[in-house]
PDB file of C-alpha atoms in Angstrom:
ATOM      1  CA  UNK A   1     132.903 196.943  97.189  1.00 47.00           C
ATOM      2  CA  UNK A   2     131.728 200.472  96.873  1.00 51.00           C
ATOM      3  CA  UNK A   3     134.294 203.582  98.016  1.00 52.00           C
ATOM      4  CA  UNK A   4     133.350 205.338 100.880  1.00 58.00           C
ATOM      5  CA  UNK A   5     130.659 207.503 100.602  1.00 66.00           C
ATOM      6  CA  UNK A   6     131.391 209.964 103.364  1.00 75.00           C
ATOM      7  CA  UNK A   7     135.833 210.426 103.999  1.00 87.00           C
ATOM      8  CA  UNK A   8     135.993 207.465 106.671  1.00 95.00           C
ATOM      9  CA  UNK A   9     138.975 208.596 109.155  1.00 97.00           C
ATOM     10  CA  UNK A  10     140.864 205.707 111.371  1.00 97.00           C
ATOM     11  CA  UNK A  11     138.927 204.975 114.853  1.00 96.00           C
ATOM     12  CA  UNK A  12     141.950 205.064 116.473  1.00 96.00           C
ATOM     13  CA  UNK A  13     143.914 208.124 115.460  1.00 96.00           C
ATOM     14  CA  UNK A  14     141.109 210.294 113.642  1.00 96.00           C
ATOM     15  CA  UNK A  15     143.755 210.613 110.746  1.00 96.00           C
ATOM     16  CA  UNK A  16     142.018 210.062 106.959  1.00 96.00           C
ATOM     17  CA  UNK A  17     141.514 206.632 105.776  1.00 96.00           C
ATOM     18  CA  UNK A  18     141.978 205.605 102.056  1.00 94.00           C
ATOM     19  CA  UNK A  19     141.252 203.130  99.900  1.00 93.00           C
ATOM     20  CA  UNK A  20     143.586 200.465  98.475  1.00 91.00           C
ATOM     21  CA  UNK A  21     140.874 198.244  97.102  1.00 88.00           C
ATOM     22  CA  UNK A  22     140.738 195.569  99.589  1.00 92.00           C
ATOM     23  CA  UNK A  23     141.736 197.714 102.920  1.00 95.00           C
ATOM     24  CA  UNK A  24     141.214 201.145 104.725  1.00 96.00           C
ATOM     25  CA  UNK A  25     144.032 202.174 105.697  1.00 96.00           C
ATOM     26  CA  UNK A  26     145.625 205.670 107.710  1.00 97.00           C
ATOM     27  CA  UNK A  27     148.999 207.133 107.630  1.00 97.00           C
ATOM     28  CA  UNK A  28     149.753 205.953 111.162  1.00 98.00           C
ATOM     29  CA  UNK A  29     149.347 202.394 109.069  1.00 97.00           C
ATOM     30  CA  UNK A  30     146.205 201.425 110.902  1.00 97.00           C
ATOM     31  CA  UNK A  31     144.659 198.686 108.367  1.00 97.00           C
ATOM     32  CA  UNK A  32     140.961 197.811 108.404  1.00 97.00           C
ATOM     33  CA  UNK A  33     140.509 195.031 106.133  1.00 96.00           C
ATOM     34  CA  UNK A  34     136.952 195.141 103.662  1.00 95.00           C
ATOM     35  CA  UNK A  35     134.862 191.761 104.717  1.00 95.00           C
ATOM     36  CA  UNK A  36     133.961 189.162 102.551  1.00 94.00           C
ATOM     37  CA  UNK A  37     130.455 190.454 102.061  1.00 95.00           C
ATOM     38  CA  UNK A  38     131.604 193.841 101.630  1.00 94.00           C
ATOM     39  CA  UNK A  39     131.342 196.051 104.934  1.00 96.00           C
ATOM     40  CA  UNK A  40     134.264 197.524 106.716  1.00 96.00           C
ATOM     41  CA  UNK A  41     134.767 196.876 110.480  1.00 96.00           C
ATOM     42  CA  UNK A  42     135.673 200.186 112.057  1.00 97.00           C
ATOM     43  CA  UNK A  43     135.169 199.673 115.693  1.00 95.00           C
ATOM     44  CA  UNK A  44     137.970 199.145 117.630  1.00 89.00           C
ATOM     45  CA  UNK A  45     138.003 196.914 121.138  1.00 81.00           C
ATOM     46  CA  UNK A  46     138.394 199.634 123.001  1.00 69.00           C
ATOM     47  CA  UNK A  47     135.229 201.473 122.106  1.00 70.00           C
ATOM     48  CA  UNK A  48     133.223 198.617 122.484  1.00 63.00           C
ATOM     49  CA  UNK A  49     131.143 197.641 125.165  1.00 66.00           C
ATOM     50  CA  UNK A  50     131.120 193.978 124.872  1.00 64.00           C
ATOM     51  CA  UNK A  51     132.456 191.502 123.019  1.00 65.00           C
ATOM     52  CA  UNK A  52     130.023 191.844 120.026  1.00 69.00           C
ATOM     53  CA  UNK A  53     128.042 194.510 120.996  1.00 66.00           C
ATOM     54  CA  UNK A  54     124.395 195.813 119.730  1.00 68.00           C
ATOM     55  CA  UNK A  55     121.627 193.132 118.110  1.00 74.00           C
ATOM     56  CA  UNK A  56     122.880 188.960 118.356  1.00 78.00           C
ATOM     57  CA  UNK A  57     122.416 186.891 115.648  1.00 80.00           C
ATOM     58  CA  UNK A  58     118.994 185.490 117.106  1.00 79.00           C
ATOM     59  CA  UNK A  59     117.666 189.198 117.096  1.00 82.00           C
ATOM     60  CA  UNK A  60     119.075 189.966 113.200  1.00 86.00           C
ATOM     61  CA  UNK A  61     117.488 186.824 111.879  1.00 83.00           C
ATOM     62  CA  UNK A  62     114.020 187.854 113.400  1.00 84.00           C
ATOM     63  CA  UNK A  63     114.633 191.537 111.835  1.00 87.00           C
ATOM     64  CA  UNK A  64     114.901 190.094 108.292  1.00 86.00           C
ATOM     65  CA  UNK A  65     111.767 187.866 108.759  1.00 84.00           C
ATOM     66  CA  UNK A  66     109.899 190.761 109.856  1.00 90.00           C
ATOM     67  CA  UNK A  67     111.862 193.318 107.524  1.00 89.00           C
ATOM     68  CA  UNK A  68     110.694 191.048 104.844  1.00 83.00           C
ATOM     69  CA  UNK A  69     106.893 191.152 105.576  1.00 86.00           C
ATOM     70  CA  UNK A  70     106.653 194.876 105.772  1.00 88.00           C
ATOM     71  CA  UNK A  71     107.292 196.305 109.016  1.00 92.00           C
ATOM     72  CA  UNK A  72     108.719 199.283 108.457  1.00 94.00           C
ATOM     73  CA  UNK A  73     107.139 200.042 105.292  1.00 95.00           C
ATOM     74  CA  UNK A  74     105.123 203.254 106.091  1.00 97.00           C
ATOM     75  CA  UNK A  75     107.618 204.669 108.258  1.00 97.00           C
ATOM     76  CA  UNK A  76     110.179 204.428 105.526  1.00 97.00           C
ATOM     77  CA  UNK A  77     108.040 206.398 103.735  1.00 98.00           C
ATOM     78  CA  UNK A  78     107.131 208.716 106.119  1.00 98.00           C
ATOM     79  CA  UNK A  79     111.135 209.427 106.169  1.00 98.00           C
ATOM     80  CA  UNK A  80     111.505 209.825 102.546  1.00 98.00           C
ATOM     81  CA  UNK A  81     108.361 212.420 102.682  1.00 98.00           C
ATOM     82  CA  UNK A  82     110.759 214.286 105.438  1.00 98.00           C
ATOM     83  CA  UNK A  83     113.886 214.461 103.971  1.00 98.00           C
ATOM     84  CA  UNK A  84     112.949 215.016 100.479  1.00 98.00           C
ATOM     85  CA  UNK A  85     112.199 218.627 101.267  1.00 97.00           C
ATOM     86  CA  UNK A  86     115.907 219.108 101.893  1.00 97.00           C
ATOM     87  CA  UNK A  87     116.930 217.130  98.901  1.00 96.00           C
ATOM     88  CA  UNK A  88     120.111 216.120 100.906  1.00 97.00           C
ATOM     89  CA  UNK A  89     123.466 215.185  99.070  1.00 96.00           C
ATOM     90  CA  UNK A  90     124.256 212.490 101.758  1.00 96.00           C
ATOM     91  CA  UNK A  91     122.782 210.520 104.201  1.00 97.00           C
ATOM     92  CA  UNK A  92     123.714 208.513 107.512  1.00 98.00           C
ATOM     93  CA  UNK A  93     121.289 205.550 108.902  1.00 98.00           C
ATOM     94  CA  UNK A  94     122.839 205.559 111.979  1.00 98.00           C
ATOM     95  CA  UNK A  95     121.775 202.471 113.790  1.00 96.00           C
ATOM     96  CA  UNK A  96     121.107 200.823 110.622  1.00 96.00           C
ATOM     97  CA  UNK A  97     120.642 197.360 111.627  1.00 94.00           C
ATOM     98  CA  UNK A  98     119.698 195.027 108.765  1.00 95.00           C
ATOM     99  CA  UNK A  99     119.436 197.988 106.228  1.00 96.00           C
ATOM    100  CA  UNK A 100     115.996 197.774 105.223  1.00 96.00           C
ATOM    101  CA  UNK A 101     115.522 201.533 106.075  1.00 97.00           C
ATOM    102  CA  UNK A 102     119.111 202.606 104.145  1.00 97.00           C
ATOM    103  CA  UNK A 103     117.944 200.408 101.096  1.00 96.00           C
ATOM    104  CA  UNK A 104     114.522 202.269 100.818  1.00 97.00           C
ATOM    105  CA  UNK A 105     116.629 205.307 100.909  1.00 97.00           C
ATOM    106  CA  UNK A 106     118.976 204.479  98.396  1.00 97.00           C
ATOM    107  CA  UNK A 107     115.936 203.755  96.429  1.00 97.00           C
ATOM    108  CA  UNK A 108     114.491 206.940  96.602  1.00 97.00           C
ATOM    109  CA  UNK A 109     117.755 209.312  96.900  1.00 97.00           C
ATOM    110  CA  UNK A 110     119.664 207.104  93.581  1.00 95.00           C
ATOM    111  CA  UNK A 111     122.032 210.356  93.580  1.00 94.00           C
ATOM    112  CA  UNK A 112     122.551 211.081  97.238  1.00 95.00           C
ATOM    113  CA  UNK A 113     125.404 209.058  99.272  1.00 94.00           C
ATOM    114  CA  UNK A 114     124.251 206.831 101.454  1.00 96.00           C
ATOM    115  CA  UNK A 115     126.085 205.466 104.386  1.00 97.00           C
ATOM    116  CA  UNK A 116     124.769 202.602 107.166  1.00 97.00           C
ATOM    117  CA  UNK A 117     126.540 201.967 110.194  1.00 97.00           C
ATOM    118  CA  UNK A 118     125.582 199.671 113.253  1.00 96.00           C
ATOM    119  CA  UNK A 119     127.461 198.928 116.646  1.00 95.00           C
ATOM    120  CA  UNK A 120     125.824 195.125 115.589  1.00 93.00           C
ATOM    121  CA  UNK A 121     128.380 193.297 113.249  1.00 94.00           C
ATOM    122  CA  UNK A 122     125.905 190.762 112.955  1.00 93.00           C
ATOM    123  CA  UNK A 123     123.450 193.504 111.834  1.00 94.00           C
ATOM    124  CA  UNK A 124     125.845 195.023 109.312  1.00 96.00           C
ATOM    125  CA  UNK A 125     126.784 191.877 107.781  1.00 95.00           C
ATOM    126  CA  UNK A 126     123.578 190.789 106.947  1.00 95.00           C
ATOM    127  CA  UNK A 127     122.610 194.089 105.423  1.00 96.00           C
ATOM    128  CA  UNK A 128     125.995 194.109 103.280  1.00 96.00           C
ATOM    129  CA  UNK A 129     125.240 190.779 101.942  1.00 96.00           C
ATOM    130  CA  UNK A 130     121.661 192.066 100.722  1.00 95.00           C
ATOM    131  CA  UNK A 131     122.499 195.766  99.747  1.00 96.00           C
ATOM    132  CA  UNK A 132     125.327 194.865  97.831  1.00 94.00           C
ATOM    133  CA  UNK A 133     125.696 198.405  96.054  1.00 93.00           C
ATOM    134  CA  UNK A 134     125.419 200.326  99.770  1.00 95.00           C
ATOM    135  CA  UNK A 135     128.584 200.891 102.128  1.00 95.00           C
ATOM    136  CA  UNK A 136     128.433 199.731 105.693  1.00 97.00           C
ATOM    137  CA  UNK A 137     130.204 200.079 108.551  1.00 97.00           C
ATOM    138  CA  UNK A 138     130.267 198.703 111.983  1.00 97.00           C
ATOM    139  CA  UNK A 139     130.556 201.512 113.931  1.00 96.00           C
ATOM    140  CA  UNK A 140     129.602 203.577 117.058  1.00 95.00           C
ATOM    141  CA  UNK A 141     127.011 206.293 117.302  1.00 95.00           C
ATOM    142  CA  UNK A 142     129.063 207.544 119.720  1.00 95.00           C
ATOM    143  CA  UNK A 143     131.931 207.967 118.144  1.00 95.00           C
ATOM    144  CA  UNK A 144     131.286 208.006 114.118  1.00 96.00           C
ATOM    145  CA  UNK A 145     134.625 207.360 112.085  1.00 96.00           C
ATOM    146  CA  UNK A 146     133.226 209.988 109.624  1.00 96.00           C
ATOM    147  CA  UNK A 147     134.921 213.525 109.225  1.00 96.00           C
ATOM    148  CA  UNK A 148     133.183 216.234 110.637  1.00 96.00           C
ATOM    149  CA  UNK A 149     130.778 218.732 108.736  1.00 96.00           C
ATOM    150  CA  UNK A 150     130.326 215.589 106.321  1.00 95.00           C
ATOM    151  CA  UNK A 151     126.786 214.529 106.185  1.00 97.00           C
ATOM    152  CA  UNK A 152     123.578 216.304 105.097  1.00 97.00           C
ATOM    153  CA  UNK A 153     121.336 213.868 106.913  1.00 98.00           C
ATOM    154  CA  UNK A 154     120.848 211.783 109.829  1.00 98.00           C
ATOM    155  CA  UNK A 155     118.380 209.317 110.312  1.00 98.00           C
ATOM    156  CA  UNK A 156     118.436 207.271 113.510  1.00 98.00           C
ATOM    157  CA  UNK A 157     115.783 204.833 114.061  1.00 96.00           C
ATOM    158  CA  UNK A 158     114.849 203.242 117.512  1.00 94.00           C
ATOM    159  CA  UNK A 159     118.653 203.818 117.993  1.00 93.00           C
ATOM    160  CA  UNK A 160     120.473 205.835 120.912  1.00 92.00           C
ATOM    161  CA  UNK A 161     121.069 209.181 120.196  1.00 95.00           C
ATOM    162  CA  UNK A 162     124.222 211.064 120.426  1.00 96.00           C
ATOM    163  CA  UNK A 163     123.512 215.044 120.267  1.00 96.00           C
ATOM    164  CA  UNK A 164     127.307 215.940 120.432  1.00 97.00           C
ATOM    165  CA  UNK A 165     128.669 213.312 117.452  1.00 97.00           C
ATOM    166  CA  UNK A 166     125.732 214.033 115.483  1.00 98.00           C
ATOM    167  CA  UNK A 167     126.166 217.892 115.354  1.00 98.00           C
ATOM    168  CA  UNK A 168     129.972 217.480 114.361  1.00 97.00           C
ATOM    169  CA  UNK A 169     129.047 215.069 111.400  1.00 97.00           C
ATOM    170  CA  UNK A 170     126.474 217.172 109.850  1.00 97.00           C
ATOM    171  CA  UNK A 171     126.823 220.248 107.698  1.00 96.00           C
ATOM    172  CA  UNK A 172     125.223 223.949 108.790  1.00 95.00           C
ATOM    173  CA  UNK A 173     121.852 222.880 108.754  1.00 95.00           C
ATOM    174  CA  UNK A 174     121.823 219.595 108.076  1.00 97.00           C
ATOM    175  CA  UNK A 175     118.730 217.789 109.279  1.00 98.00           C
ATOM    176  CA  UNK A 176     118.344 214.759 111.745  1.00 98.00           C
ATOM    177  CA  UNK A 177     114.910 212.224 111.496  1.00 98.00           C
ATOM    178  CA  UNK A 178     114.452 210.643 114.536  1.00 98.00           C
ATOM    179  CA  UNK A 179     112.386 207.562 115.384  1.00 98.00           C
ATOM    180  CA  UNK A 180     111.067 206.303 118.658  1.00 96.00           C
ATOM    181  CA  UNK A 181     108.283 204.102 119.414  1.00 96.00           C
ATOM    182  CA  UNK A 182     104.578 206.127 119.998  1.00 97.00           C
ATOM    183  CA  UNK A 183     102.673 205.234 122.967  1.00 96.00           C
ATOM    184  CA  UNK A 184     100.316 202.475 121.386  1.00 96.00           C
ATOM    185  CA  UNK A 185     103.075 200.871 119.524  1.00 96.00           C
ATOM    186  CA  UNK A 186     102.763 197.346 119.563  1.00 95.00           C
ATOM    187  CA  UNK A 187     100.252 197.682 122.245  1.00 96.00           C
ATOM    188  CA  UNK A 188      98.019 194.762 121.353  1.00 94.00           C
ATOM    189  CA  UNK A 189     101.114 192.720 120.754  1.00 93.00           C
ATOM    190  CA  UNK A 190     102.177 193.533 124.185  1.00 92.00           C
ATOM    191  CA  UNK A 191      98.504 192.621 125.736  1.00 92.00           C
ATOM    192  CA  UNK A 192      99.224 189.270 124.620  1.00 91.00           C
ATOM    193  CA  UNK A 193     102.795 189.136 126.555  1.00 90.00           C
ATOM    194  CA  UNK A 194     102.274 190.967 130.213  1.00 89.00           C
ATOM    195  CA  UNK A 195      99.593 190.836 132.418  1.00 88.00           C
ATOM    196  CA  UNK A 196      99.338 195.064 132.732  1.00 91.00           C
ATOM    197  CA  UNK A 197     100.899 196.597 129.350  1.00 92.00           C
ATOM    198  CA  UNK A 198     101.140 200.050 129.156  1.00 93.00           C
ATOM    199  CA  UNK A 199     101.357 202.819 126.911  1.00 96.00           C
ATOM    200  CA  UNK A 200     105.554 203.961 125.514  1.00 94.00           C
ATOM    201  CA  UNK A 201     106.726 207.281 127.595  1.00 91.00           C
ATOM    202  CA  UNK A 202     107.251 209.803 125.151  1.00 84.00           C
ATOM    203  CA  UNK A 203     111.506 211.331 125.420  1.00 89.00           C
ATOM    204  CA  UNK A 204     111.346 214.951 125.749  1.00 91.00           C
ATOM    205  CA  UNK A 205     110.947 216.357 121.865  1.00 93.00           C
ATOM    206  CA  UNK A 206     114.100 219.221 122.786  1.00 95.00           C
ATOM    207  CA  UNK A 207     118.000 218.099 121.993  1.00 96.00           C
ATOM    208  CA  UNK A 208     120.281 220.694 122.709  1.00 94.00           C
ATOM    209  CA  UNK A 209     122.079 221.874 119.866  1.00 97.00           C
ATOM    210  CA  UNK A 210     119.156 221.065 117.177  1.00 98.00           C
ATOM    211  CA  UNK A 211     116.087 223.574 116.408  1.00 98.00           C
ATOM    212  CA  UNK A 212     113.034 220.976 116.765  1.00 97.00           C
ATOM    213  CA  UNK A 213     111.071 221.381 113.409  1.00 97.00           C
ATOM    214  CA  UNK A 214     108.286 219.042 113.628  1.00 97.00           C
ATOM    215  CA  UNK A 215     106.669 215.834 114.786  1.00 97.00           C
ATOM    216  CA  UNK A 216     104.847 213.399 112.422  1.00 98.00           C
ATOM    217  CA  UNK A 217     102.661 210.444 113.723  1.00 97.00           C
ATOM    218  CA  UNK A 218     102.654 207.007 112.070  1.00 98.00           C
ATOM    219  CA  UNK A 219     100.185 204.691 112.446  1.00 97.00           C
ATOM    220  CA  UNK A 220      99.533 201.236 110.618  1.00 96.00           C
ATOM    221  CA  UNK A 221      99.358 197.782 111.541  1.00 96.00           C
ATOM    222  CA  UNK A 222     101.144 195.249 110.650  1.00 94.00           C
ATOM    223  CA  UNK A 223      99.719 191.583 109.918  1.00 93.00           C
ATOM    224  CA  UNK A 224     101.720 188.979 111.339  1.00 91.00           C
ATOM    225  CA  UNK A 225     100.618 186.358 109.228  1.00 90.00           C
ATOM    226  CA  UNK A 226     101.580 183.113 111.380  1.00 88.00           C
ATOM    227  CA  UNK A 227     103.221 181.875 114.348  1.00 86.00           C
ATOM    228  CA  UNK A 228     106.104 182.363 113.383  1.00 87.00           C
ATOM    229  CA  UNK A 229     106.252 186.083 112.697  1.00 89.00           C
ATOM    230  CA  UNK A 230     104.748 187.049 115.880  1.00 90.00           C
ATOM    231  CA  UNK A 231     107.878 185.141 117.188  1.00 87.00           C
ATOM    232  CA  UNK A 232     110.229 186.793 115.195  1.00 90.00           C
ATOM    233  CA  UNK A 233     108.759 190.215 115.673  1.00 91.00           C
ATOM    234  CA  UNK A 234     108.898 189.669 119.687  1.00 90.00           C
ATOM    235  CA  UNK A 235     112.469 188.597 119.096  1.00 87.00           C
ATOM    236  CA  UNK A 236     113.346 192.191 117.442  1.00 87.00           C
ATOM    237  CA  UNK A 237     112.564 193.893 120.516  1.00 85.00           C
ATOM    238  CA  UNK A 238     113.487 194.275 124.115  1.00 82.00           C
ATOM    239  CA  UNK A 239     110.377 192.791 125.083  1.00 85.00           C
ATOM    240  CA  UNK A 240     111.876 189.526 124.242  1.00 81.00           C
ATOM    241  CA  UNK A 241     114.362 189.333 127.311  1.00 79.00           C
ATOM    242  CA  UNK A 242     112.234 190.746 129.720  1.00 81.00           C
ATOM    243  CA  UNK A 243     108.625 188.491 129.432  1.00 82.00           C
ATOM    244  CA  UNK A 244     107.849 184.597 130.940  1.00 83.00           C
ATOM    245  CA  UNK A 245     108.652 181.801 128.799  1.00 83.00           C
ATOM    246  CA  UNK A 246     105.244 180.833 129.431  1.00 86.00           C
ATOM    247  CA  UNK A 247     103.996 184.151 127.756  1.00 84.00           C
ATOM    248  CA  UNK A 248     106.179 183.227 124.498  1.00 83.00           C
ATOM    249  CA  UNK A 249     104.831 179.852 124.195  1.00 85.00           C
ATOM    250  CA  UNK A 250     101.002 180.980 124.164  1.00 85.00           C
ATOM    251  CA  UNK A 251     102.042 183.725 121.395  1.00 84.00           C
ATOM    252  CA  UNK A 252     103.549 180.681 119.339  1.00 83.00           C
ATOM    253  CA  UNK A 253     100.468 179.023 119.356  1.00 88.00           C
ATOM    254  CA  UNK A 254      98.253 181.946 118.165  1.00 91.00           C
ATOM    255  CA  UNK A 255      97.734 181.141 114.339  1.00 92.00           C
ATOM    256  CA  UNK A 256      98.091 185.214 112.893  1.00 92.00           C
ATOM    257  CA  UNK A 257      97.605 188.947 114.547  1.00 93.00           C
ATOM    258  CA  UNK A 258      97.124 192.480 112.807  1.00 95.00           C
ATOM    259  CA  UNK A 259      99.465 194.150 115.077  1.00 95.00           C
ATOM    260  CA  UNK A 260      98.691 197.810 115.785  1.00 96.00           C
ATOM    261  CA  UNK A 261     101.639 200.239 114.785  1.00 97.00           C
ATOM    262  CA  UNK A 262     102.923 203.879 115.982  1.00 97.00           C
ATOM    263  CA  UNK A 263     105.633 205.775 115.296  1.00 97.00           C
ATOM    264  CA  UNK A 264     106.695 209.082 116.563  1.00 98.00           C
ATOM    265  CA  UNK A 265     108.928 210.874 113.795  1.00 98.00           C
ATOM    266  CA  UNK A 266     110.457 214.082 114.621  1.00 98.00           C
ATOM    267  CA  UNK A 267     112.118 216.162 112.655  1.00 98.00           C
ATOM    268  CA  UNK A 268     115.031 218.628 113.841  1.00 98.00           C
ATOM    269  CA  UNK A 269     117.268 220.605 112.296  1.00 98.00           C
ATOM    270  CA  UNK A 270     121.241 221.493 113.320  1.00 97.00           C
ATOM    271  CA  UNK A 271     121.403 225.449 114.773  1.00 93.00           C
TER     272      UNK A 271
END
């Protein structure tokens, strides 16, 4: 188990949390015991809104099948092109999910700290069993147990976004990488699912309290290979719990698909 990269305090009284080598623990004595595969669990019942909240275990499995084949492979890199400009000392993947995005990270920032948190326990113990030598934490975007003026960078990918707890984590100037879907993401994919697809609706490009430095466009494909991953793909996304059965068992019979890709990255930068 690695020490914390960025000074964890206790969810439930903001006080510091240290170390003991199997625990977290605060002066009030709240304890928050390290998991067998090596994440700490830092959100508390009452700032959770469900039982186990964020991605099921259905949804994770998918992501590493996907993960696996590729996915996110040019947007990773599209990141890493970002952020190594600012050559930032530490970094949050906020909305980590299985860590394929904090690993490629790590990879390319060896000497920066590296943090990944998810509201998804499921999430976060999958990526702690694969990442062995990167901290996680199951935590809220909303309310980050992290001290404030801590981080350099913020990268939050097709995650919710939290203006107000992101500008008291990072430093003056810090920088925040954001990801959403572009319009003709997956759009093919979806053709194959609904009867009318149409194009992703674009968030406005302002958040108050950042200076909006840049957008960069993404676009790849991805080749599903068999059945299987075109499952697991529709699985990782919302459009799973919102199409016909009968639309999911057509896309299990269709043998491969080059998927078409988009991703809208935009860079900001804390006032």
């Amino acid at each position: 188990m690695s020490t914390p990269i960025f000074p964890y305090i206790c969810p439930l009284c903001n006080k510091t949390l240290a170390y003991n080598g199997k625990s977290y623990v605060c002066p009030n004595k709240h304890l928050f015991d390290v998991s067998k595969s090596g994440y700490v669990n830092l959100l508390p019942v009452n700032k959770k809104n469900s039982i186990n909240p964020g991605d099921n275990k259905e949804m994770i499995n998918a992501r590493v099948a996907v993960m696996d084949s590729g996915y996110y492979k040019s947007l990773a890199d599209c990141i890493i092109d970002l952020l190594a400009v600012y050559a930032p000392k530490s970094i949050l993947d906020a909305g980590c999910g299985i860590g394929y995005l904090t690993n490629r990270l790590h990879q390319a920032f060896p000497s920066s700290q590296l943090l990944g948190t998810d509201i998804s326990k499921y999430a976060i113990n999958s990526a702690s069993k694969q990442y062995k030598d990167i901290p996680f934490a199951v935590a809220s975007s909303n309310s980050f147990p992290i001290e404030s003026e801590s981080v350099d960078a913020i990268v939050c990918a097709f995650a919710p976004v939290f203006s107000e707890e992101f500008l008291r984590i990072l430093t003056a100037r810090g920088v925040f990488v954001r990801v959403i879907p572009g319009a003709k993401h997956l759009l093919n994919l979806k053709a194959k699912l609904y009867d009318n697809p149409t194009l992703n609706e674009p968030d406005a490009e302002e958040i108050e309290g950042f200076d909006f430095i840049k957008s960069v466009t993404v676009v790849d494909t991805f080749n599903a290979k068999n059945n299987a991953e075109l499952v697991s793909l529709v699985q990782m996304t919302p459009y799973f719990y919102h199409v016909k059965k009968s639309s999911l068992d057509v896309l299990s019979l269709i043998p491969s698909l080059i998927v078409g890709q988009e991703f809208d990255v935009r860079l900001y930068i804390h006032k």
